[in-house]
Short mmCIF file of C-alpha atoms and ligand atoms in Angstrom, two decimals:
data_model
loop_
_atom_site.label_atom_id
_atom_site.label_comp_id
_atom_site.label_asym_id
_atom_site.label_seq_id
_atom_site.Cartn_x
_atom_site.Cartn_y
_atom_site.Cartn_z
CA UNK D 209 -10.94 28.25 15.51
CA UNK D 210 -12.93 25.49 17.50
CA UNK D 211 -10.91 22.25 18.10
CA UNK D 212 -13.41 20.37 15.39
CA UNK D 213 -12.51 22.82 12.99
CA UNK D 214 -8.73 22.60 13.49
CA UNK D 215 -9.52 18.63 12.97
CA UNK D 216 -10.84 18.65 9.84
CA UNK D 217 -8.48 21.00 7.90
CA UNK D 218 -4.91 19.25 9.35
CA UNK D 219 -3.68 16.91 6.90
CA UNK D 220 -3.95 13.29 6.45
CA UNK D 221 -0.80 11.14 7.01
CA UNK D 222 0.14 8.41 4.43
CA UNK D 223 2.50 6.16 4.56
CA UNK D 224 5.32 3.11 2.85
CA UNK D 225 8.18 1.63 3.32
CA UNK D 226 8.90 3.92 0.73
CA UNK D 227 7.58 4.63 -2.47
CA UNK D 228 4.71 1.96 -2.86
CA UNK D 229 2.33 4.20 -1.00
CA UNK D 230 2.84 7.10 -3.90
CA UNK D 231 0.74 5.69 -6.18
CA UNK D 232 -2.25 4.78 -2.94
CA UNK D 233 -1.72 8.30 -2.29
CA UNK D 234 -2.78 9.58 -5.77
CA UNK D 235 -5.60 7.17 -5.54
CA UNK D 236 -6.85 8.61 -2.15
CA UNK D 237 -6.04 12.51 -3.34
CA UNK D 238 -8.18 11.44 -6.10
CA UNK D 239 -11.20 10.59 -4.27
CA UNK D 240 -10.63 13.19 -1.71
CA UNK D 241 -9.35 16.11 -3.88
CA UNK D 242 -9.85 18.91 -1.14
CA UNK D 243 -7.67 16.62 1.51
CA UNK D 244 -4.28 17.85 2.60
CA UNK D 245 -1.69 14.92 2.75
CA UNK D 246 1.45 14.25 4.26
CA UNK D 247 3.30 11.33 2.51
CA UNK D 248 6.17 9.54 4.19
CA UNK D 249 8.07 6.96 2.67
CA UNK D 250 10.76 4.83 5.04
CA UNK D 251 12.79 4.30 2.25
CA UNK D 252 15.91 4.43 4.31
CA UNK D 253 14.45 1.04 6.06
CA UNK D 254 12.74 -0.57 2.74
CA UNK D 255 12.37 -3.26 1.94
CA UNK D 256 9.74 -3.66 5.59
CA UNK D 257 9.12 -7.25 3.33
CA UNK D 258 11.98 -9.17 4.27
CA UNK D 259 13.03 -7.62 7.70
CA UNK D 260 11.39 -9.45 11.12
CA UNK D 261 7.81 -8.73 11.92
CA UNK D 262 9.21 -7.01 15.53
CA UNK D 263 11.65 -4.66 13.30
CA UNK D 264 8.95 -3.89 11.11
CA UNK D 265 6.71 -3.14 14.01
CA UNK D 266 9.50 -0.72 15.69
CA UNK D 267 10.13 1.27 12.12
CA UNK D 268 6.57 1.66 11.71
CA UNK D 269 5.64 3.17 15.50
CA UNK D 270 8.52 5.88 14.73
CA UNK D 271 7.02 6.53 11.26
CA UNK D 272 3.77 6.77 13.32
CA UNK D 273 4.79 9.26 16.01
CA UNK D 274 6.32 11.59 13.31
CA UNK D 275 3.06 11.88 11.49
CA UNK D 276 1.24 12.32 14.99
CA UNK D 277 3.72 14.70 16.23
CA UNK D 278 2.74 16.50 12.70
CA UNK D 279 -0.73 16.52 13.96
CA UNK D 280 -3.02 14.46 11.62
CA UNK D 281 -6.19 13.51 11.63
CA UNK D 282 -6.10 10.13 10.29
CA UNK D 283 -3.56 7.61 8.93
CA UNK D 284 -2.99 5.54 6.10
CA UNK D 285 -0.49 2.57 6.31
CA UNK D 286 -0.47 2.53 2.51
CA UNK D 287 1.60 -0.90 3.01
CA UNK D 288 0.47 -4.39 3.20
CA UNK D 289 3.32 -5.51 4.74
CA UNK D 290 2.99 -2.90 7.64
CA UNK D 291 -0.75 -3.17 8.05
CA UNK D 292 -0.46 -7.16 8.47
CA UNK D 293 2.11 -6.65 11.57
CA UNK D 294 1.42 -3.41 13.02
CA UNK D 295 -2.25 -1.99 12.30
CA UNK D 296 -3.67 -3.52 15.25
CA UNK D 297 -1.44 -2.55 17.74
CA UNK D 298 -1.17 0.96 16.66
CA UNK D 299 -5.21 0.84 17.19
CA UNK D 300 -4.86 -0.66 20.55
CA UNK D 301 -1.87 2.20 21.59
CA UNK D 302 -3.53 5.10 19.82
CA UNK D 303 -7.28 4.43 19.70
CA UNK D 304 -8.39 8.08 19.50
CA UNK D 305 -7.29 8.58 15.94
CA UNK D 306 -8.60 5.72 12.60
CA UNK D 307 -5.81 4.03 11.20
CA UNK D 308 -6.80 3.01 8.32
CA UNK D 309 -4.76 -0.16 6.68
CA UNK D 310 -4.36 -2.28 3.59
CA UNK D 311 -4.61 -6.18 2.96
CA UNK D 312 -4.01 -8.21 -0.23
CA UNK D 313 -7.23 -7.73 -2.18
CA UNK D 314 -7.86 -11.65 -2.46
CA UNK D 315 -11.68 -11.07 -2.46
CA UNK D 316 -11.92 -9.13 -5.30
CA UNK D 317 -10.50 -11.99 -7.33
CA UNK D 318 -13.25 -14.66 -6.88
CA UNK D 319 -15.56 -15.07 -9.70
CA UNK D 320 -19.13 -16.25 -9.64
CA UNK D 321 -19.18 -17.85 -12.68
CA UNK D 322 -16.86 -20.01 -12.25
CA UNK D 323 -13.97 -21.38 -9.53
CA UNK D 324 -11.25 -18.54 -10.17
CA UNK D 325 -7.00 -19.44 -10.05
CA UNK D 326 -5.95 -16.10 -8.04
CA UNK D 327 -2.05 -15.67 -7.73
CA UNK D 328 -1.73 -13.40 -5.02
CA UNK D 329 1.91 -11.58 -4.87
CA UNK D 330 3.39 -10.23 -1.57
CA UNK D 331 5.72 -9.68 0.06
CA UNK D 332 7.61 -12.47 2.41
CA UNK D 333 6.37 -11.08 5.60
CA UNK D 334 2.96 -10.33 4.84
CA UNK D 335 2.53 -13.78 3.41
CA UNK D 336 4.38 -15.87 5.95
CA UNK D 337 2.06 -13.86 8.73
CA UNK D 338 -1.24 -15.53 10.45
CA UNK D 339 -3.40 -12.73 9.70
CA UNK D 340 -2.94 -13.95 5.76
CA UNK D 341 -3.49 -17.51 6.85
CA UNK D 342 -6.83 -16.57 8.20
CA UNK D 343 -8.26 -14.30 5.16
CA UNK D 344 -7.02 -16.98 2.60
CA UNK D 345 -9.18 -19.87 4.54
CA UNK D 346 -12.06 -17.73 4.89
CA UNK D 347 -12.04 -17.62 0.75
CA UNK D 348 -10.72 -21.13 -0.23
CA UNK D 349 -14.15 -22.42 -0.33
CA UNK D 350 -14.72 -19.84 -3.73
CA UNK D 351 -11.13 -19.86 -5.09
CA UNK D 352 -7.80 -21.32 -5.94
CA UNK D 353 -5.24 -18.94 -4.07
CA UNK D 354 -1.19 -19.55 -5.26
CA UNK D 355 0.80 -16.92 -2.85
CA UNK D 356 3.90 -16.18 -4.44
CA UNK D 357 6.76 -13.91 -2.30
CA UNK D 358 8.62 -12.00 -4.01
CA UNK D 359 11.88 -11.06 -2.39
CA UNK D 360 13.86 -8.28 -3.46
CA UNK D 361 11.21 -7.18 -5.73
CA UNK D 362 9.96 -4.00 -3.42
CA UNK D 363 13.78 -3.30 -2.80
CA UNK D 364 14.36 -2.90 -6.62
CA UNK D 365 10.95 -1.03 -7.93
CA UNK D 366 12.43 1.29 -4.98
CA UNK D 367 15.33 2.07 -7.14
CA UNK D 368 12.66 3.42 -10.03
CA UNK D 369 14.10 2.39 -13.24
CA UNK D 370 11.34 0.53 -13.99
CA UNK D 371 11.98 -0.84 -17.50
CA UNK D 372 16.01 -2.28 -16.49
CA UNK D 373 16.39 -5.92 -17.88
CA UNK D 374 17.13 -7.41 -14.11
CA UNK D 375 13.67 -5.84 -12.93
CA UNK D 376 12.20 -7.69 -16.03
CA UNK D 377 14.39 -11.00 -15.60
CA UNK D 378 13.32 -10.85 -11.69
CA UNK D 379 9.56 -11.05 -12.58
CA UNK D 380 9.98 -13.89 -15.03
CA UNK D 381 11.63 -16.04 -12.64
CA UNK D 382 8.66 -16.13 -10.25
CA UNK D 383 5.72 -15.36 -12.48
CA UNK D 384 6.77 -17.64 -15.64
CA UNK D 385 5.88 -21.16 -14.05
CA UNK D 386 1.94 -19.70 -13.68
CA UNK D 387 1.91 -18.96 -17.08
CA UNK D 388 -0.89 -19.91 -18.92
CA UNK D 389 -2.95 -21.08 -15.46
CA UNK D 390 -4.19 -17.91 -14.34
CA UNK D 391 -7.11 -15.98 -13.73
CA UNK D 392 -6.10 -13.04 -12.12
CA UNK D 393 -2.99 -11.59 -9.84
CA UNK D 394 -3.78 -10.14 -6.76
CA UNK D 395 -1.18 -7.05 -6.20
CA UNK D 396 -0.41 -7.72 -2.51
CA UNK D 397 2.12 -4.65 -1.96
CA UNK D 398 2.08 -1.39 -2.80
CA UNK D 399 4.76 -1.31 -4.58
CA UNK D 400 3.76 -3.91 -7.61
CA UNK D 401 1.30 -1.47 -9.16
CA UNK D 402 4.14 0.11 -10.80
CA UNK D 403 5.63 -2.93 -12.92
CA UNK D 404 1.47 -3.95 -13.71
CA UNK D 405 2.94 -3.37 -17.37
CA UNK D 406 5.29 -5.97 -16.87
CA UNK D 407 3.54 -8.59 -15.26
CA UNK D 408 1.05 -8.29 -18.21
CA UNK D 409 3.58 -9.05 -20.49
CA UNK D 410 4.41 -12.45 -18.64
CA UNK D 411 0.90 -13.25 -17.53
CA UNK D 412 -1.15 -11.94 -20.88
CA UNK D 413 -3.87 -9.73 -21.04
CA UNK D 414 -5.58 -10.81 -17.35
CA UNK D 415 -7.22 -8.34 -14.43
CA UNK D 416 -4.95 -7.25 -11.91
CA UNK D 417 -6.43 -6.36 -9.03
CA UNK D 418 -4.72 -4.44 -5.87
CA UNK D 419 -6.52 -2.38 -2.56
CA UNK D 420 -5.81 1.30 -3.88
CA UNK D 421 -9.09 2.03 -4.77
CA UNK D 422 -10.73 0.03 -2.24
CA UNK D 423 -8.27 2.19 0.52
CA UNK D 424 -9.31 5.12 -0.80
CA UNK D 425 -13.84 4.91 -0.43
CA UNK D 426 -12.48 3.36 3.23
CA UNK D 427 -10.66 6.16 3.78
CA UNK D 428 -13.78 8.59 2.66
CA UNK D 429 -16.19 6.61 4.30
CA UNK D 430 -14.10 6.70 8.07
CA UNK D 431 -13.54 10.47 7.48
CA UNK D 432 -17.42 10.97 6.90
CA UNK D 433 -18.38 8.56 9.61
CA UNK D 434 -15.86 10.77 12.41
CA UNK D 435 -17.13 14.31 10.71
CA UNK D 436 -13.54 14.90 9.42
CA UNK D 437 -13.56 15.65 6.11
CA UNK D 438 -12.15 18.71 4.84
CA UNK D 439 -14.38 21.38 4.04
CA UNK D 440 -12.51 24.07 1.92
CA UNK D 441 -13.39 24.42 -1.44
CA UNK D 442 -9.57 24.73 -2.85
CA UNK D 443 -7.64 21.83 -4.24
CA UNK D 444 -5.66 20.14 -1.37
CA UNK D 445 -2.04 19.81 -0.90
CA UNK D 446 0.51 16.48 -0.59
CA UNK D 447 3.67 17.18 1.00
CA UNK D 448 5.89 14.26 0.32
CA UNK D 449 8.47 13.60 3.21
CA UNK D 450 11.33 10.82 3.33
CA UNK D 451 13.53 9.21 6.00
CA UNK D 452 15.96 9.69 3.60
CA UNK D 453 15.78 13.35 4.30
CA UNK D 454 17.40 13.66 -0.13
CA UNK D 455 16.12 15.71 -2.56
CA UNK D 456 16.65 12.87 -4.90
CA UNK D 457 14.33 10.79 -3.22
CA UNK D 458 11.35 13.15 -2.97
CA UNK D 459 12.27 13.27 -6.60
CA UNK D 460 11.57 9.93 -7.09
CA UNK D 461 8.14 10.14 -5.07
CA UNK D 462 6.85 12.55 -7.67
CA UNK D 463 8.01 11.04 -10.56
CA UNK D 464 6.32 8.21 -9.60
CA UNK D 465 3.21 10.25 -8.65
CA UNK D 466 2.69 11.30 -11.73
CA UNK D 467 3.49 8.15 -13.64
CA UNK D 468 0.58 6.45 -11.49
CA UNK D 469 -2.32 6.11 -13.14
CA UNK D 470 -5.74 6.04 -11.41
N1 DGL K 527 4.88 -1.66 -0.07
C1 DGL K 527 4.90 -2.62 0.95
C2 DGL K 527 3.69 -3.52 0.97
O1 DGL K 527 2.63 -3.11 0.54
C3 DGL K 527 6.16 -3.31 1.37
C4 DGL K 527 7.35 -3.36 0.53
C5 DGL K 527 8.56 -3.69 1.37
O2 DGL K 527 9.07 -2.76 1.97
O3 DGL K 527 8.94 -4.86 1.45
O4 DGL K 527 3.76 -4.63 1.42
#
C-alpha cells in the first residue's frame, strides 16, 4: 500500500471535553458515511468551560498527541471551548495535518428581513476569550448578540440524565429573563444540543441554531480539497474512546449517539 493510500483509509479523530462532540460526530458520520472515526471524549477533565485557557490548552495537546499517535488523518475539535483557545496553536505546532475547529454559529442567526435578537450560549471560557470579541463585532452591525455563560451546565448534561428537575431548574435560571425577547439561540457548545428540548420549552417554539452541520460540509470539503477521503465502499466505523478509560462512560457516548438526532 502507497503512503496516499494508507492516508485516506486511517480514521478521522474527533474530539470533546467529553460527550458534547457525540452528537458532532453523528453529524459528520452522517455526511461522510464511509469515514472511519475515532471519538475521544476528556470527560475525566470536563467541564474545559470553566478551567483556565492555559489548562485547557495543556488537556487538549495530550488529547491531540493520542489521536496522532493513533495515526489520523485529520482532526475535529468538536468543542467550542477548545477550538477558541487551542485550534491555532495546534495549526502552528502540527501544520502537516487540518485541524478542523468549531465556533459559536452567531452568523447563522442574522436575518435579512429584519434586525435579529440572537442569544448566543457558551461556555465561560469561550465567551470571556478575544477570539469571541472579534467575531461578535464583525456581526453587530446586522444583529443584537446577548452572550449568556452558562456554568456548570456542560458539567451536568455530562452526567446524561437529561430530563432531572435541577438540569431543568438550571436552564430556567439563565434563559427565563430572555423570555419573550428572542429571535433565536445560538448553541455555542457542543454539549447544549442535547437539552434543545428544554430550552424550547423556556424560550417557545424559536430556531436554534449550533455548528454541527456546518462542521461537518467543512470537514468534507478539507478532506476533498487534501485528496483524503475514504474510498471504500463499506459503511465506516466510530470507535468511541474516553479518558475515563469505564465502560460506563463509553456507555454513555452511545446512548447519546443514538439519541442525537441529525
Ligand atoms: N463542549 C464544549 C464546547 O463546545 C465544552 C464544554 C465544557 O467542557 O465546558 O464548548
Amino acid at each position: 500500500m502507497n503512503n496516499l493510500n494508507r492516508k485516506k483509509v486511517n480514521s478521522i479523530g474527533v474530539f470533546d471535553s467529553g460527550v458534547g462532540g457525540v452528537g458532532v460526530v453523528k453529524e459528520l458520520k452522517h455526511v461522510l458515511p464511509n469515514e472511519n472515526f475515532i471519538y475521544f471524549g476528556d470527560s475525566l477533565h470536563a467541564p474545559y468551560g470553566e478551567k483556565t485557557p492555559e489548562q485547557v490548552f495543556e488537556l487538549v495537546h495530550s488529547v491531540v498527541k493520542h489521536l496522532l499517535d493513533q495515526n489520523v488523518k485529520a482532526i475535529v475539535i468538536a468543542c467550542n471551548t477548545a477550538t477558541s483557545v487551542a485550534a491555532e496553536r495546534l495549526r502552528n505546532m502540527y501544520p502537516d495535518i487540518p485541524i478542523i475547529g468549531m465556533e459559536p454559529a452567531i452568523k447563522k442567526g442574522i436575518s435579512s428581513e429584519k434586525r435579529n435578537r440572537v442569544l448566543v450560549m457558551a461556555t465561560p471560557v469561550t465567551l470571556n476569550l478575544e477570539k469571541y470579541r472579534r467575531l461578535q463585532q464583525r456581526l453587530d452591525p446586522y444583529a443584537d448578540f446577548l452572550a449568556v455563560k452558562c456554568p456548570g451546565l456542560a458539567k451536568r448534561i455530562e452526567q446524561a440524565n437529561l430530563d432531572g428537575e435541577d438540569l431543568k431548574e438550571m436552564l430556567r435560571r439563565f434563559l427565563d429573563p430572555y423570555k419573550g425577547t428572542i429571535d433565536c439561540v445560538v448553541l455555542g457548545c457542543t454539549h447544549y444540543p442535547f437539552v434543545k428540548k428544554h430550552i424550547q420549552e423556556i424560550l417557545g417554539d424559536i430556531p436554534l441554531i449550533d455548528g454541527g452541520k456546518g462542521t461537518a460540509r467543512q470537514l468534507k470539503r478539507v478532506l476533498e480539497s487534501k485528496d483524503l477521503l475514504n474510498d471504500q465502499t463499506c459503511e465506516g466505523t466510530i470507535d468511541f474512546q474516553s479518558s475515563t478509560k469505564t465502560e460506563e462512560e463509553l456507555a454513555i457516548y452511545r446512548y447519546l449517539y443514538d439519541l442525537y438526532e441529525v
